Amino acid sequence: MTTTIVHLVRHGEVYNPENILYGRMPGYHLSSRGRSQAARTAKSFAGHDVAALFASPLLRTQETAEPIAEVTGLTPQLREEVIEAGNRFEGLRTKGWRSQLWNPVRWPLMVNPTQPSWGEPYQDILTRMNVAIDAARDAARGHEAIIVSHQLPIVMVQRAAVGKSLTHNPATRRCDLASVTSLVFADDELIDTVYSTPAKDI
């Protein structure tokens, strides 16, 4: 039996003074706090046997991967499969009393929150994440791999790993900034998941 661990790392805090839903929009980089979070999480991998490093092609994930690359000595491979979820509300304020979702013109997009109707279907997100996880496991078989991704894609993997429905309340997500969700495989079988927050005090 060969044990392989694939770590899913969420990016650090993003500089977003306008507080909009940036999704896949280009140009959103880490804040100074986000860079500190990324550095702390990277440091937690010191001494680990990491043989592969994947990252989403978005700027914030590449910046989170930079200190991990320094610690591991690996060059990040950009993978489209681990990109942020598609969302038709990109560019809008979606929280608080100034939320632009109060506009009735957008209500038709909210008819089916179980899919969700406003964005990329949950099952599609999980399917593409699993492609990248399988590739990372194969690339690092018998060692460890790191994938730097985004909250919702990681949450889809978390929920599927424990047999939960992909439909969920976003307020219940357990995927903090710069957190690590570790998938432990015996050969190709997932046998355990471990969640950690190396940067929780930043």
PDB file of C-alpha atoms in Angstrom:
ATOM      1  CA  MET A   1       0.000   0.000   0.000  1.00  0.00           C
ATOM      2  CA  THR A   2       1.268   3.449  -0.960  1.00  0.00           C
ATOM      3  CA  THR A   3       0.243   6.504   1.069  1.00  0.00           C
ATOM      4  CA  THR A   4      -0.067   9.809  -0.759  1.00  0.00           C
ATOM      5  CA  ILE A   5      -1.322  13.102   0.679  1.00  0.00           C
ATOM      6  CA  VAL A   6      -2.858  15.870  -1.428  1.00  0.00           C
ATOM      7  CA  HIS A   7      -3.148  19.184   0.423  1.00  0.00           C
ATOM      8  CA  LEU A   8      -5.760  21.686  -0.781  1.00  0.00           C
ATOM      9  CA  VAL A   9      -4.706  25.215   0.222  1.00  0.00           C
ATOM     10  CA  ARG A  10      -7.106  28.137   0.022  1.00  0.00           C
ATOM     11  CA  HIS A  11      -5.516  31.430  -1.040  1.00  0.00           C
ATOM     12  CA  GLY A  12      -4.914  34.235   1.454  1.00  0.00           C
ATOM     13  CA  GLU A  13      -6.926  37.411   1.950  1.00  0.00           C
ATOM     14  CA  VAL A  14      -7.506  39.468  -1.207  1.00  0.00           C
ATOM     15  CA  TYR A  15      -7.200  43.255  -1.474  1.00  0.00           C
ATOM     16  CA  ASN A  16     -10.821  44.207  -2.228  1.00  0.00           C
ATOM     17  CA  PRO A  17     -11.653  47.694  -0.897  1.00  0.00           C
ATOM     18  CA  GLU A  18     -14.861  47.890  -2.957  1.00  0.00           C
ATOM     19  CA  ASN A  19     -16.081  44.635  -1.380  1.00  0.00           C
ATOM     20  CA  ILE A  20     -17.370  43.124  -4.592  1.00  0.00           C
ATOM     21  CA  LEU A  21     -17.697  39.529  -5.711  1.00  0.00           C
ATOM     22  CA  TYR A  22     -14.548  39.295  -7.848  1.00  0.00           C
ATOM     23  CA  GLY A  23     -14.811  35.615  -8.827  1.00  0.00           C
ATOM     24  CA  ARG A  24     -12.631  35.035 -11.877  1.00  0.00           C
ATOM     25  CA  MET A  25     -12.072  38.721 -12.595  1.00  0.00           C
ATOM     26  CA  PRO A  26      -8.389  39.472 -13.301  1.00  0.00           C
ATOM     27  CA  GLY A  27      -6.137  41.694 -11.247  1.00  0.00           C
ATOM     28  CA  TYR A  28      -7.247  40.814  -7.707  1.00  0.00           C
ATOM     29  CA  HIS A  29      -4.116  40.215  -5.673  1.00  0.00           C
ATOM     30  CA  LEU A  30      -3.387  39.414  -2.044  1.00  0.00           C
ATOM     31  CA  SER A  31      -3.541  42.091   0.620  1.00  0.00           C
ATOM     32  CA  SER A  32      -0.565  42.546   2.942  1.00  0.00           C
ATOM     33  CA  ARG A  33      -2.420  40.373   5.455  1.00  0.00           C
ATOM     34  CA  GLY A  34      -3.018  37.777   2.742  1.00  0.00           C
ATOM     35  CA  ARG A  35       0.696  37.645   1.947  1.00  0.00           C
ATOM     36  CA  SER A  36       1.459  37.094   5.630  1.00  0.00           C
ATOM     37  CA  GLN A  37      -1.125  34.321   5.737  1.00  0.00           C
ATOM     38  CA  ALA A  38       0.387  32.682   2.665  1.00  0.00           C
ATOM     39  CA  ALA A  39       3.877  32.869   4.165  1.00  0.00           C
ATOM     40  CA  ARG A  40       2.712  31.289   7.412  1.00  0.00           C
ATOM     41  CA  THR A  41       0.957  28.444   5.637  1.00  0.00           C
ATOM     42  CA  ALA A  42       3.975  27.901   3.406  1.00  0.00           C
ATOM     43  CA  LYS A  43       6.188  27.644   6.471  1.00  0.00           C
ATOM     44  CA  SER A  44       3.957  24.846   7.796  1.00  0.00           C
ATOM     45  CA  PHE A  45       5.126  22.686   4.871  1.00  0.00           C
ATOM     46  CA  ALA A  46       8.806  22.968   5.779  1.00  0.00           C
ATOM     47  CA  GLY A  47      10.242  19.480   6.061  1.00  0.00           C
ATOM     48  CA  HIS A  48       7.315  17.867   4.219  1.00  0.00           C
ATOM     49  CA  ASP A  49       7.985  15.499   1.358  1.00  0.00           C
ATOM     50  CA  VAL A  50       6.202  17.582  -1.297  1.00  0.00           C
ATOM     51  CA  ALA A  51       6.718  16.356  -4.855  1.00  0.00           C
ATOM     52  CA  ALA A  52       4.104  18.346  -6.813  1.00  0.00           C
ATOM     53  CA  LEU A  53       2.670  21.865  -6.597  1.00  0.00           C
ATOM     54  CA  PHE A  54      -0.424  22.917  -8.553  1.00  0.00           C
ATOM     55  CA  ALA A  55      -2.196  26.291  -8.519  1.00  0.00           C
ATOM     56  CA  SER A  56      -5.208  27.982 -10.031  1.00  0.00           C
ATOM     57  CA  PRO A  57      -4.249  30.437 -12.793  1.00  0.00           C
ATOM     58  CA  LEU A  58      -5.778  33.411 -10.950  1.00  0.00           C
ATOM     59  CA  LEU A  59      -3.425  36.013  -9.464  1.00  0.00           C
ATOM     60  CA  ARG A  60      -4.360  35.493  -5.813  1.00  0.00           C
ATOM     61  CA  THR A  61      -3.640  31.764  -5.934  1.00  0.00           C
ATOM     62  CA  GLN A  62      -0.365  32.254  -7.766  1.00  0.00           C
ATOM     63  CA  GLU A  63       0.708  34.772  -5.113  1.00  0.00           C
ATOM     64  CA  THR A  64      -0.259  32.283  -2.382  1.00  0.00           C
ATOM     65  CA  ALA A  65       1.768  29.593  -4.144  1.00  0.00           C
ATOM     66  CA  GLU A  66       4.919  31.767  -4.315  1.00  0.00           C
ATOM     67  CA  PRO A  67       6.116  31.225  -0.716  1.00  0.00           C
ATOM     68  CA  ILE A  68       5.107  27.550  -0.938  1.00  0.00           C
ATOM     69  CA  ALA A  69       7.336  27.260  -4.007  1.00  0.00           C
ATOM     70  CA  GLU A  70      10.194  28.804  -2.040  1.00  0.00           C
ATOM     71  CA  VAL A  71       9.755  26.343   0.839  1.00  0.00           C
ATOM     72  CA  THR A  72       9.370  23.254  -1.356  1.00  0.00           C
ATOM     73  CA  GLY A  73      11.727  24.175  -4.190  1.00  0.00           C
ATOM     74  CA  LEU A  74       8.994  23.396  -6.716  1.00  0.00           C
ATOM     75  CA  THR A  75       7.653  25.418  -9.623  1.00  0.00           C
ATOM     76  CA  PRO A  76       3.841  25.730  -9.498  1.00  0.00           C
ATOM     77  CA  GLN A  77       1.961  24.105 -12.360  1.00  0.00           C
ATOM     78  CA  LEU A  78      -1.084  26.171 -13.328  1.00  0.00           C
ATOM     79  CA  ARG A  79      -4.247  24.061 -13.593  1.00  0.00           C
ATOM     80  CA  GLU A  80      -7.532  25.382 -14.976  1.00  0.00           C
ATOM     81  CA  GLU A  81      -9.389  22.601 -13.151  1.00  0.00           C
ATOM     82  CA  VAL A  82      -8.854  24.271  -9.773  1.00  0.00           C
ATOM     83  CA  ILE A  83      -9.955  27.777 -10.768  1.00  0.00           C
ATOM     84  CA  GLU A  84     -12.637  29.706  -8.845  1.00  0.00           C
ATOM     85  CA  ALA A  85     -16.262  28.749  -9.488  1.00  0.00           C
ATOM     86  CA  GLY A  86     -18.014  30.540 -12.317  1.00  0.00           C
ATOM     87  CA  ASN A  87     -20.583  33.064 -11.028  1.00  0.00           C
ATOM     88  CA  ARG A  88     -22.933  35.383 -12.953  1.00  0.00           C
ATOM     89  CA  PHE A  89     -22.841  37.880 -10.079  1.00  0.00           C
ATOM     90  CA  GLU A  90     -19.173  38.730 -10.640  1.00  0.00           C
ATOM     91  CA  GLY A  91     -18.469  42.428 -10.259  1.00  0.00           C
ATOM     92  CA  LEU A  92     -21.437  43.077  -7.959  1.00  0.00           C
ATOM     93  CA  ARG A  93     -21.744  43.844  -4.264  1.00  0.00           C
ATOM     94  CA  THR A  94     -23.515  40.813  -2.842  1.00  0.00           C
ATOM     95  CA  LYS A  95     -23.428  41.423   0.929  1.00  0.00           C
ATOM     96  CA  GLY A  96     -25.059  43.856   3.333  1.00  0.00           C
ATOM     97  CA  TRP A  97     -27.733  46.483   2.828  1.00  0.00           C
ATOM     98  CA  ARG A  98     -25.952  47.783  -0.294  1.00  0.00           C
ATOM     99  CA  SER A  99     -26.130  44.374  -1.967  1.00  0.00           C
ATOM    100  CA  GLN A 100     -27.030  44.638  -5.630  1.00  0.00           C
ATOM    101  CA  LEU A 101     -28.878  41.344  -5.368  1.00  0.00           C
ATOM    102  CA  TRP A 102     -31.871  43.269  -4.011  1.00  0.00           C
ATOM    103  CA  ASN A 103     -32.511  44.415  -7.584  1.00  0.00           C
ATOM    104  CA  PRO A 104     -35.454  42.350  -8.960  1.00  0.00           C
ATOM    105  CA  VAL A 105     -33.757  42.105 -12.351  1.00  0.00           C
ATOM    106  CA  ARG A 106     -31.373  39.539 -10.810  1.00  0.00           C
ATOM    107  CA  TRP A 107     -33.973  37.418  -9.027  1.00  0.00           C
ATOM    108  CA  PRO A 108     -34.511  35.005 -11.956  1.00  0.00           C
ATOM    109  CA  LEU A 109     -30.940  33.810 -11.417  1.00  0.00           C
ATOM    110  CA  MET A 110     -31.811  32.701  -7.868  1.00  0.00           C
ATOM    111  CA  VAL A 111     -34.605  30.251  -8.672  1.00  0.00           C
ATOM    112  CA  ASN A 112     -32.586  27.128  -7.848  1.00  0.00           C
ATOM    113  CA  PRO A 113     -29.996  27.538  -5.068  1.00  0.00           C
ATOM    114  CA  THR A 114     -29.397  23.770  -5.007  1.00  0.00           C
ATOM    115  CA  GLN A 115     -27.620  23.841  -8.371  1.00  0.00           C
ATOM    116  CA  PRO A 116     -26.899  26.863  -8.045  1.00  0.00           C
ATOM    117  CA  SER A 117     -28.792  28.627 -10.838  1.00  0.00           C
ATOM    118  CA  TRP A 118     -26.551  31.755 -10.668  1.00  0.00           C
ATOM    119  CA  GLY A 119     -23.295  29.984 -11.359  1.00  0.00           C
ATOM    120  CA  GLU A 120     -21.305  26.870 -12.173  1.00  0.00           C
ATOM    121  CA  PRO A 121     -23.111  23.707 -11.027  1.00  0.00           C
ATOM    122  CA  TYR A 122     -21.683  22.186  -7.864  1.00  0.00           C
ATOM    123  CA  GLN A 123     -21.211  18.775  -9.493  1.00  0.00           C
ATOM    124  CA  ASP A 124     -19.208  20.321 -12.334  1.00  0.00           C
ATOM    125  CA  ILE A 125     -16.896  22.002  -9.815  1.00  0.00           C
ATOM    126  CA  LEU A 126     -16.347  18.716  -7.981  1.00  0.00           C
ATOM    127  CA  THR A 127     -15.705  16.827 -11.213  1.00  0.00           C
ATOM    128  CA  ARG A 128     -12.971  19.182 -12.384  1.00  0.00           C
ATOM    129  CA  MET A 129     -11.389  19.329  -8.919  1.00  0.00           C
ATOM    130  CA  ASN A 130     -11.208  15.537  -8.862  1.00  0.00           C
ATOM    131  CA  VAL A 131      -9.363  15.577 -12.192  1.00  0.00           C
ATOM    132  CA  ALA A 132      -6.679  17.801 -10.667  1.00  0.00           C
ATOM    133  CA  ILE A 133      -6.550  15.810  -7.420  1.00  0.00           C
ATOM    134  CA  ASP A 134      -6.044  12.577  -9.374  1.00  0.00           C
ATOM    135  CA  ALA A 135      -3.267  14.230 -11.392  1.00  0.00           C
ATOM    136  CA  ALA A 136      -1.584  15.546  -8.244  1.00  0.00           C
ATOM    137  CA  ARG A 137      -1.807  12.160  -6.552  1.00  0.00           C
ATOM    138  CA  ASP A 138      -0.270  10.465  -9.590  1.00  0.00           C
ATOM    139  CA  ALA A 139       2.505  13.063  -9.803  1.00  0.00           C
ATOM    140  CA  ALA A 140       3.394  12.681  -6.131  1.00  0.00           C
ATOM    141  CA  ARG A 141       2.584   9.031  -5.506  1.00  0.00           C
ATOM    142  CA  GLY A 142       4.112   7.939  -2.215  1.00  0.00           C
ATOM    143  CA  HIS A 143       4.825  11.574  -1.308  1.00  0.00           C
ATOM    144  CA  GLU A 144       2.772  14.770  -0.884  1.00  0.00           C
ATOM    145  CA  ALA A 145       1.233  17.254  -3.299  1.00  0.00           C
ATOM    146  CA  ILE A 146      -0.175  20.755  -2.793  1.00  0.00           C
ATOM    147  CA  ILE A 147      -2.996  22.366  -4.785  1.00  0.00           C
ATOM    148  CA  VAL A 148      -3.646  26.080  -4.221  1.00  0.00           C
ATOM    149  CA  SER A 149      -7.288  26.799  -5.019  1.00  0.00           C
ATOM    150  CA  HIS A 150     -10.391  28.674  -3.844  1.00  0.00           C
ATOM    151  CA  GLN A 151     -13.008  28.278  -1.129  1.00  0.00           C
ATOM    152  CA  LEU A 152     -15.970  26.832  -3.013  1.00  0.00           C
ATOM    153  CA  PRO A 153     -13.992  24.285  -5.066  1.00  0.00           C
ATOM    154  CA  ILE A 154     -12.301  23.065  -1.888  1.00  0.00           C
ATOM    155  CA  VAL A 155     -15.610  22.903  -0.016  1.00  0.00           C
ATOM    156  CA  MET A 156     -17.056  20.721  -2.784  1.00  0.00           C
ATOM    157  CA  VAL A 157     -14.229  18.235  -2.240  1.00  0.00           C
ATOM    158  CA  GLN A 158     -14.628  18.395   1.548  1.00  0.00           C
ATOM    159  CA  ARG A 159     -18.339  17.652   1.375  1.00  0.00           C
ATOM    160  CA  ALA A 160     -18.005  14.839  -1.133  1.00  0.00           C
ATOM    161  CA  ALA A 161     -15.228  13.246   0.946  1.00  0.00           C
ATOM    162  CA  VAL A 162     -17.576  12.761   3.909  1.00  0.00           C
ATOM    163  CA  GLY A 163     -20.665  11.886   1.885  1.00  0.00           C
ATOM    164  CA  LYS A 164     -22.499  15.197   2.354  1.00  0.00           C
ATOM    165  CA  SER A 165     -24.750  16.824  -0.220  1.00  0.00           C
ATOM    166  CA  LEU A 166     -22.971  19.409  -2.342  1.00  0.00           C
ATOM    167  CA  THR A 167     -25.893  21.787  -1.709  1.00  0.00           C
ATOM    168  CA  HIS A 168     -25.147  23.773   1.427  1.00  0.00           C
ATOM    169  CA  ASN A 169     -25.445  27.023   3.336  1.00  0.00           C
ATOM    170  CA  PRO A 170     -22.341  29.137   2.581  1.00  0.00           C
ATOM    171  CA  ALA A 171     -22.318  30.293   6.223  1.00  0.00           C
ATOM    172  CA  THR A 172     -21.451  26.734   7.281  1.00  0.00           C
ATOM    173  CA  ARG A 173     -18.320  26.414   5.163  1.00  0.00           C
ATOM    174  CA  ARG A 174     -15.163  25.353   6.977  1.00  0.00           C
ATOM    175  CA  CYS A 175     -12.473  26.696   4.712  1.00  0.00           C
ATOM    176  CA  ASP A 176     -10.702  29.698   6.207  1.00  0.00           C
ATOM    177  CA  LEU A 177      -8.212  31.890   4.387  1.00  0.00           C
ATOM    178  CA  ALA A 178      -4.893  30.076   3.803  1.00  0.00           C
ATOM    179  CA  SER A 179      -6.328  26.931   5.402  1.00  0.00           C
ATOM    180  CA  VAL A 180      -5.210  23.420   4.465  1.00  0.00           C
ATOM    181  CA  THR A 181      -7.513  20.489   3.735  1.00  0.00           C
ATOM    182  CA  SER A 182      -5.387  17.344   3.509  1.00  0.00           C
ATOM    183  CA  LEU A 183      -6.633  14.290   1.622  1.00  0.00           C
ATOM    184  CA  VAL A 184      -4.925  11.057   2.648  1.00  0.00           C
ATOM    185  CA  PHE A 185      -4.932   8.243   0.082  1.00  0.00           C
ATOM    186  CA  ALA A 186      -4.014   4.578   0.407  1.00  0.00           C
ATOM    187  CA  ASP A 187      -3.096   3.855  -3.197  1.00  0.00           C
ATOM    188  CA  ASP A 188      -6.088   5.470  -4.966  1.00  0.00           C
ATOM    189  CA  GLU A 189      -8.569   5.210  -2.082  1.00  0.00           C
ATOM    190  CA  LEU A 190      -9.313   8.236   0.084  1.00  0.00           C
ATOM    191  CA  ILE A 191      -9.001   7.070   3.689  1.00  0.00           C
ATOM    192  CA  ASP A 192      -8.907  10.298   5.706  1.00  0.00           C
ATOM    193  CA  THR A 193      -9.233  14.088   5.587  1.00  0.00           C
ATOM    194  CA  VAL A 194      -7.514  16.530   7.933  1.00  0.00           C
ATOM    195  CA  TYR A 195      -8.272  20.252   8.217  1.00  0.00           C
ATOM    196  CA  SER A 196      -5.788  22.781   9.616  1.00  0.00           C
ATOM    197  CA  THR A 197      -5.419  26.553   9.834  1.00  0.00           C
ATOM    198  CA  PRO A 198      -1.713  27.460  10.098  1.00  0.00           C
ATOM    199  CA  ALA A 199      -2.463  31.177   9.616  1.00  0.00           C
ATOM    200  CA  LYS A 200      -5.468  31.451  11.926  1.00  0.00           C
ATOM    201  CA  ASP A 201      -3.854  34.039  14.221  1.00  0.00           C
ATOM    202  CA  ILE A 202      -2.989  36.465  11.398  1.00  0.00           C
TER     203      ILE A 202
END
